[in-house]
Every structure is written in C-alpha cells, then in structure tokens.
Amino acid sequence: MLKLYFAPGTCALASHIALAEAGAPYTTEKIDFKTNQQNSPEYLKINPKGRVPTLVTDRGVLTETPAMLAYIAQTFPQAKLAPDDAFEFARLQAFNSYLCSTVHICHAHKMRDARWATQETSFADMKAMVPKTMGACFNLIERDMLNGPWVMGENYTVGDAYLYTLTLWLDGDGVDIATLPKVKAHRAAMESRPAVQKVLAEQKA
C-alpha cells in the first residue's frame, strides 16, 4: 500500500492522478498548509524538505514529482503510463523536468517570494512578472511541446497528469487559457477522465 501526502491546490495533484490512473493501492493524508503542518516535527521526519508531495513506499520515501511519476509508471507497467522505449521515456522525463524546474518556479514567484528575496519591492516585482513568465512557459508548451491530444501524442502518460495540474494554476497567474487552444483542449480531455474526476473529489473531501 502506497501513501501519498498532499495539499489541495499543489503539484501533488499530479501524483495523485497518476496513482488513480495506475490502479495502484494507495491511501492519502492531507497536509494543512494553513497551520504550517508541512514544517511540523512529525512531517519533517517523513520529508525533511517540508513540502508536498511525499510518497511512502515499502522501500522508502520518494519526493519530487518527476521521480514519483516515473516510479508510479514503472511500478504499474500494465497501466501504460510511460513509454517503454528509452528515448521516448527520456522525452517524457524532459517534459516533466521542464514543468518542475521552470514552470513551477515561475508560478512560485507569486507566493513564495521570500525564498529568493528579502525586500518588499522585490516581492512586488516578482509577482508582477508571473503573468509574463507563466505565459511564456505555456506559449512554448502550446507551440512546441504538447503534441496532442496528449503530451506524448496518441498515448496518455503521467506527463498529462502533471501538465493538467499546472494548467489549473493559469487563471490565478493571470494567463488566459483561451489563448492556448491545445492546452485548453487538453484540460477538457483530462477532466473527462474518470480517474481525474475521482481524484478531484478525493481532494475536496
């Protein structure tokens, strides 16, 4: 049995969707950011980074979304959530790494500014840039990275759960999804999937 620690509205949604799509046996535990539970002594023993998601497996703890998505796909190969071909798997990893290392960081400048600066003027400047930087990221995804209908073309993968998760942040980041027709269609296709509907309901519970 796998255990996923998550917080609603975070990138943990991607791993949650992947677990459901894989048909994996799992439980979840919600971490309350409002009470700073992610930095509690109890949670830091599980994940010293003080962040979500965290996936507890029978072999130990995994963190970082790209690693967790790869683990889920490879642990449940019957679900076909990642390519078998090494080069195609690397392409999927490249996409997920871009979401993690670039897109997520652009988004984080809106509310995690204290990680990078100390001056209020710097905070305001970083927040003001978010619509531009997130827009640029998603324009690149729209133009060059989203093959359609899914990230890798005809085959659904864990990369789709990750893209969908970050797409949900666009409205709050000041990016009009109507200007991104492929991304918009991808979001709609994701929301028609039973596993996604199941997970969204679980995260609201």
PDB file of C-alpha atoms in Angstrom, residues 72-198:
ATOM      1  CA  ILE A  72       4.355   5.030 -10.407  1.00  0.00           C
ATOM      2  CA  ALA A  73       4.522   4.415 -14.166  1.00  0.00           C
ATOM      3  CA  GLN A  74       7.277   1.817 -13.846  1.00  0.00           C
ATOM      4  CA  THR A  75       5.749   0.077 -10.824  1.00  0.00           C
ATOM      5  CA  PHE A  76       2.439  -0.419 -12.610  1.00  0.00           C
ATOM      6  CA  PRO A  77       3.513  -1.069 -16.223  1.00  0.00           C
ATOM      7  CA  GLN A  78       0.163  -2.611 -17.112  1.00  0.00           C
ATOM      8  CA  ALA A  79      -1.346   0.888 -16.970  1.00  0.00           C
ATOM      9  CA  LYS A  80       0.997   2.028 -19.763  1.00  0.00           C
ATOM     10  CA  LEU A  81       1.594   5.475 -18.241  1.00  0.00           C
ATOM     11  CA  ALA A  82       5.076   5.852 -19.735  1.00  0.00           C
ATOM     12  CA  PRO A  83       6.792   4.718 -22.938  1.00  0.00           C
ATOM     13  CA  ASP A  84       8.846   1.507 -22.898  1.00  0.00           C
ATOM     14  CA  ASP A  85      11.330   2.915 -25.401  1.00  0.00           C
ATOM     15  CA  ALA A  86      14.311   4.537 -23.632  1.00  0.00           C
ATOM     16  CA  PHE A  87      14.438   7.601 -25.889  1.00  0.00           C
ATOM     17  CA  GLU A  88      10.703   8.234 -25.635  1.00  0.00           C
ATOM     18  CA  PHE A  89      10.858   7.798 -21.866  1.00  0.00           C
ATOM     19  CA  ALA A  90      13.669  10.363 -21.765  1.00  0.00           C
ATOM     20  CA  ARG A  91      11.497  12.764 -23.777  1.00  0.00           C
ATOM     21  CA  LEU A  92       8.735  12.337 -21.217  1.00  0.00           C
ATOM     22  CA  GLN A  93      11.233  12.975 -18.429  1.00  0.00           C
ATOM     23  CA  ALA A  94      12.446  16.101 -20.212  1.00  0.00           C
ATOM     24  CA  PHE A  95       8.882  17.429 -20.345  1.00  0.00           C
ATOM     25  CA  ASN A  96       8.222  16.667 -16.688  1.00  0.00           C
ATOM     26  CA  SER A  97      11.557  18.191 -15.700  1.00  0.00           C
ATOM     27  CA  TYR A  98      10.662  21.403 -17.523  1.00  0.00           C
ATOM     28  CA  LEU A  99       7.394  21.616 -15.610  1.00  0.00           C
ATOM     29  CA  CYS A 100       9.240  21.048 -12.347  1.00  0.00           C
ATOM     30  CA  SER A 101      12.334  23.179 -12.821  1.00  0.00           C
ATOM     31  CA  THR A 102      10.954  26.093 -14.841  1.00  0.00           C
ATOM     32  CA  VAL A 103       7.157  26.356 -14.928  1.00  0.00           C
ATOM     33  CA  HIS A 104       6.608  25.605 -11.246  1.00  0.00           C
ATOM     34  CA  ILE A 105       9.328  28.070 -10.242  1.00  0.00           C
ATOM     35  CA  CYS A 106       7.728  30.840 -12.310  1.00  0.00           C
ATOM     36  CA  HIS A 107       4.429  30.173 -10.558  1.00  0.00           C
ATOM     37  CA  ALA A 108       6.079  30.095  -7.137  1.00  0.00           C
ATOM     38  CA  HIS A 109       7.335  33.666  -7.518  1.00  0.00           C
ATOM     39  CA  LYS A 110       3.758  34.748  -6.835  1.00  0.00           C
ATOM     40  CA  MET A 111       3.540  33.411  -3.281  1.00  0.00           C
ATOM     41  CA  ARG A 112       6.965  32.011  -2.336  1.00  0.00           C
ATOM     42  CA  ASP A 113       8.918  35.213  -2.984  1.00  0.00           C
ATOM     43  CA  ALA A 114      10.703  35.053   0.393  1.00  0.00           C
ATOM     44  CA  ARG A 115      12.681  32.099  -0.932  1.00  0.00           C
ATOM     45  CA  TRP A 116      14.548  34.417  -3.290  1.00  0.00           C
ATOM     46  CA  ALA A 117      14.471  37.938  -1.837  1.00  0.00           C
ATOM     47  CA  THR A 118      14.030  39.992   1.341  1.00  0.00           C
ATOM     48  CA  GLN A 119      12.759  43.368   0.111  1.00  0.00           C
ATOM     49  CA  GLU A 120       9.073  44.163  -0.339  1.00  0.00           C
ATOM     50  CA  THR A 121       9.853  45.908  -3.618  1.00  0.00           C
ATOM     51  CA  SER A 122      11.424  42.695  -4.877  1.00  0.00           C
ATOM     52  CA  PHE A 123       8.335  40.727  -3.848  1.00  0.00           C
ATOM     53  CA  ALA A 124       6.067  43.062  -5.811  1.00  0.00           C
ATOM     54  CA  ASP A 125       8.323  42.895  -8.847  1.00  0.00           C
ATOM     55  CA  MET A 126       8.398  39.090  -8.828  1.00  0.00           C
ATOM     56  CA  LYS A 127       4.611  38.863  -8.512  1.00  0.00           C
ATOM     57  CA  ALA A 128       4.140  41.334 -11.353  1.00  0.00           C
ATOM     58  CA  MET A 129       6.267  39.132 -13.614  1.00  0.00           C
ATOM     59  CA  VAL A 130       4.245  35.957 -13.076  1.00  0.00           C
ATOM     60  CA  PRO A 131       1.687  36.527 -15.886  1.00  0.00           C
ATOM     61  CA  LYS A 132       4.547  37.177 -18.306  1.00  0.00           C
ATOM     62  CA  THR A 133       6.761  34.265 -17.274  1.00  0.00           C
ATOM     63  CA  MET A 134       3.927  31.753 -16.955  1.00  0.00           C
ATOM     64  CA  GLY A 135       2.506  32.969 -20.254  1.00  0.00           C
ATOM     65  CA  ALA A 136       5.860  32.457 -21.939  1.00  0.00           C
ATOM     66  CA  CYS A 137       6.179  28.948 -20.496  1.00  0.00           C
ATOM     67  CA  PHE A 138       2.750  27.909 -21.677  1.00  0.00           C
ATOM     68  CA  ASN A 139       3.190  29.515 -25.078  1.00  0.00           C
ATOM     69  CA  LEU A 140       6.244  27.304 -25.508  1.00  0.00           C
ATOM     70  CA  ILE A 141       4.284  24.252 -24.377  1.00  0.00           C
ATOM     71  CA  GLU A 142       1.441  25.135 -26.743  1.00  0.00           C
ATOM     72  CA  ARG A 143       3.726  25.696 -29.710  1.00  0.00           C
ATOM     73  CA  ASP A 144       6.463  23.092 -29.333  1.00  0.00           C
ATOM     74  CA  MET A 145       5.852  20.597 -26.538  1.00  0.00           C
ATOM     75  CA  LEU A 146       2.210  19.475 -26.449  1.00  0.00           C
ATOM     76  CA  ASN A 147       1.902  17.064 -29.348  1.00  0.00           C
ATOM     77  CA  GLY A 148      -1.817  16.472 -28.897  1.00  0.00           C
ATOM     78  CA  PRO A 149      -4.147  15.138 -27.950  1.00  0.00           C
ATOM     79  CA  TRP A 150      -1.771  14.107 -25.153  1.00  0.00           C
ATOM     80  CA  VAL A 151       1.699  15.315 -24.230  1.00  0.00           C
ATOM     81  CA  MET A 152       3.369  12.394 -25.998  1.00  0.00           C
ATOM     82  CA  GLY A 153       0.898  12.285 -28.883  1.00  0.00           C
ATOM     83  CA  GLU A 154      -1.658   9.495 -29.056  1.00  0.00           C
ATOM     84  CA  ASN A 155      -0.608   7.825 -25.814  1.00  0.00           C
ATOM     85  CA  TYR A 156      -1.686   9.121 -22.408  1.00  0.00           C
ATOM     86  CA  THR A 157       1.143   9.263 -19.842  1.00  0.00           C
ATOM     87  CA  VAL A 158       1.945  10.588 -16.389  1.00  0.00           C
ATOM     88  CA  GLY A 159       3.080  13.776 -18.127  1.00  0.00           C
ATOM     89  CA  ASP A 160      -0.551  14.564 -18.825  1.00  0.00           C
ATOM     90  CA  ALA A 161      -1.417  14.493 -15.134  1.00  0.00           C
ATOM     91  CA  TYR A 162       1.454  16.890 -14.461  1.00  0.00           C
ATOM     92  CA  LEU A 163       0.566  19.296 -17.268  1.00  0.00           C
ATOM     93  CA  TYR A 164      -3.079  19.336 -16.180  1.00  0.00           C
ATOM     94  CA  THR A 165      -2.071  20.158 -12.606  1.00  0.00           C
ATOM     95  CA  LEU A 166      -0.045  23.206 -13.626  1.00  0.00           C
ATOM     96  CA  THR A 167      -2.678  24.274 -16.146  1.00  0.00           C
ATOM     97  CA  LEU A 168      -5.106  24.697 -13.243  1.00  0.00           C
ATOM     98  CA  TRP A 169      -2.869  27.488 -11.946  1.00  0.00           C
ATOM     99  CA  LEU A 170      -3.155  29.662 -15.072  1.00  0.00           C
ATOM    100  CA  ASP A 171      -6.250  31.653 -14.131  1.00  0.00           C
ATOM    101  CA  GLY A 172      -4.745  32.663 -10.814  1.00  0.00           C
ATOM    102  CA  ASP A 173      -1.477  33.527 -12.538  1.00  0.00           C
ATOM    103  CA  GLY A 174      -3.123  35.933 -14.950  1.00  0.00           C
ATOM    104  CA  VAL A 175      -2.832  33.782 -18.085  1.00  0.00           C
ATOM    105  CA  ASP A 176      -5.888  33.454 -20.332  1.00  0.00           C
ATOM    106  CA  ILE A 177      -6.184  29.788 -21.281  1.00  0.00           C
ATOM    107  CA  ALA A 178      -8.362  30.798 -24.243  1.00  0.00           C
ATOM    108  CA  THR A 179      -5.152  31.964 -25.944  1.00  0.00           C
ATOM    109  CA  LEU A 180      -3.813  28.387 -25.657  1.00  0.00           C
ATOM    110  CA  PRO A 181      -6.254  26.197 -27.619  1.00  0.00           C
ATOM    111  CA  LYS A 182      -4.245  22.975 -27.370  1.00  0.00           C
ATOM    112  CA  VAL A 183      -3.699  23.423 -23.641  1.00  0.00           C
ATOM    113  CA  LYS A 184      -7.382  24.250 -23.169  1.00  0.00           C
ATOM    114  CA  ALA A 185      -8.435  21.139 -25.095  1.00  0.00           C
ATOM    115  CA  HIS A 186      -6.014  19.054 -23.050  1.00  0.00           C
ATOM    116  CA  ARG A 187      -7.539  20.341 -19.811  1.00  0.00           C
ATOM    117  CA  ALA A 188     -11.034  19.459 -21.011  1.00  0.00           C
ATOM    118  CA  ALA A 189      -9.901  15.984 -22.069  1.00  0.00           C
ATOM    119  CA  MET A 190      -8.318  15.421 -18.669  1.00  0.00           C
ATOM    120  CA  GLU A 191     -11.459  16.454 -16.832  1.00  0.00           C
ATOM    121  CA  SER A 192     -13.467  13.858 -18.756  1.00  0.00           C
ATOM    122  CA  ARG A 193     -11.312  11.011 -17.398  1.00  0.00           C
ATOM    123  CA  PRO A 194     -12.872   9.002 -14.532  1.00  0.00           C
ATOM    124  CA  ALA A 195      -9.594   8.848 -12.592  1.00  0.00           C
ATOM    125  CA  VAL A 196      -9.248  12.620 -12.664  1.00  0.00           C
ATOM    126  CA  GLN A 197     -12.837  13.096 -11.520  1.00  0.00           C
ATOM    127  CA  LYS A 198     -12.238  10.585  -8.699  1.00  0.00           C
TER     128      LYS A 198
END
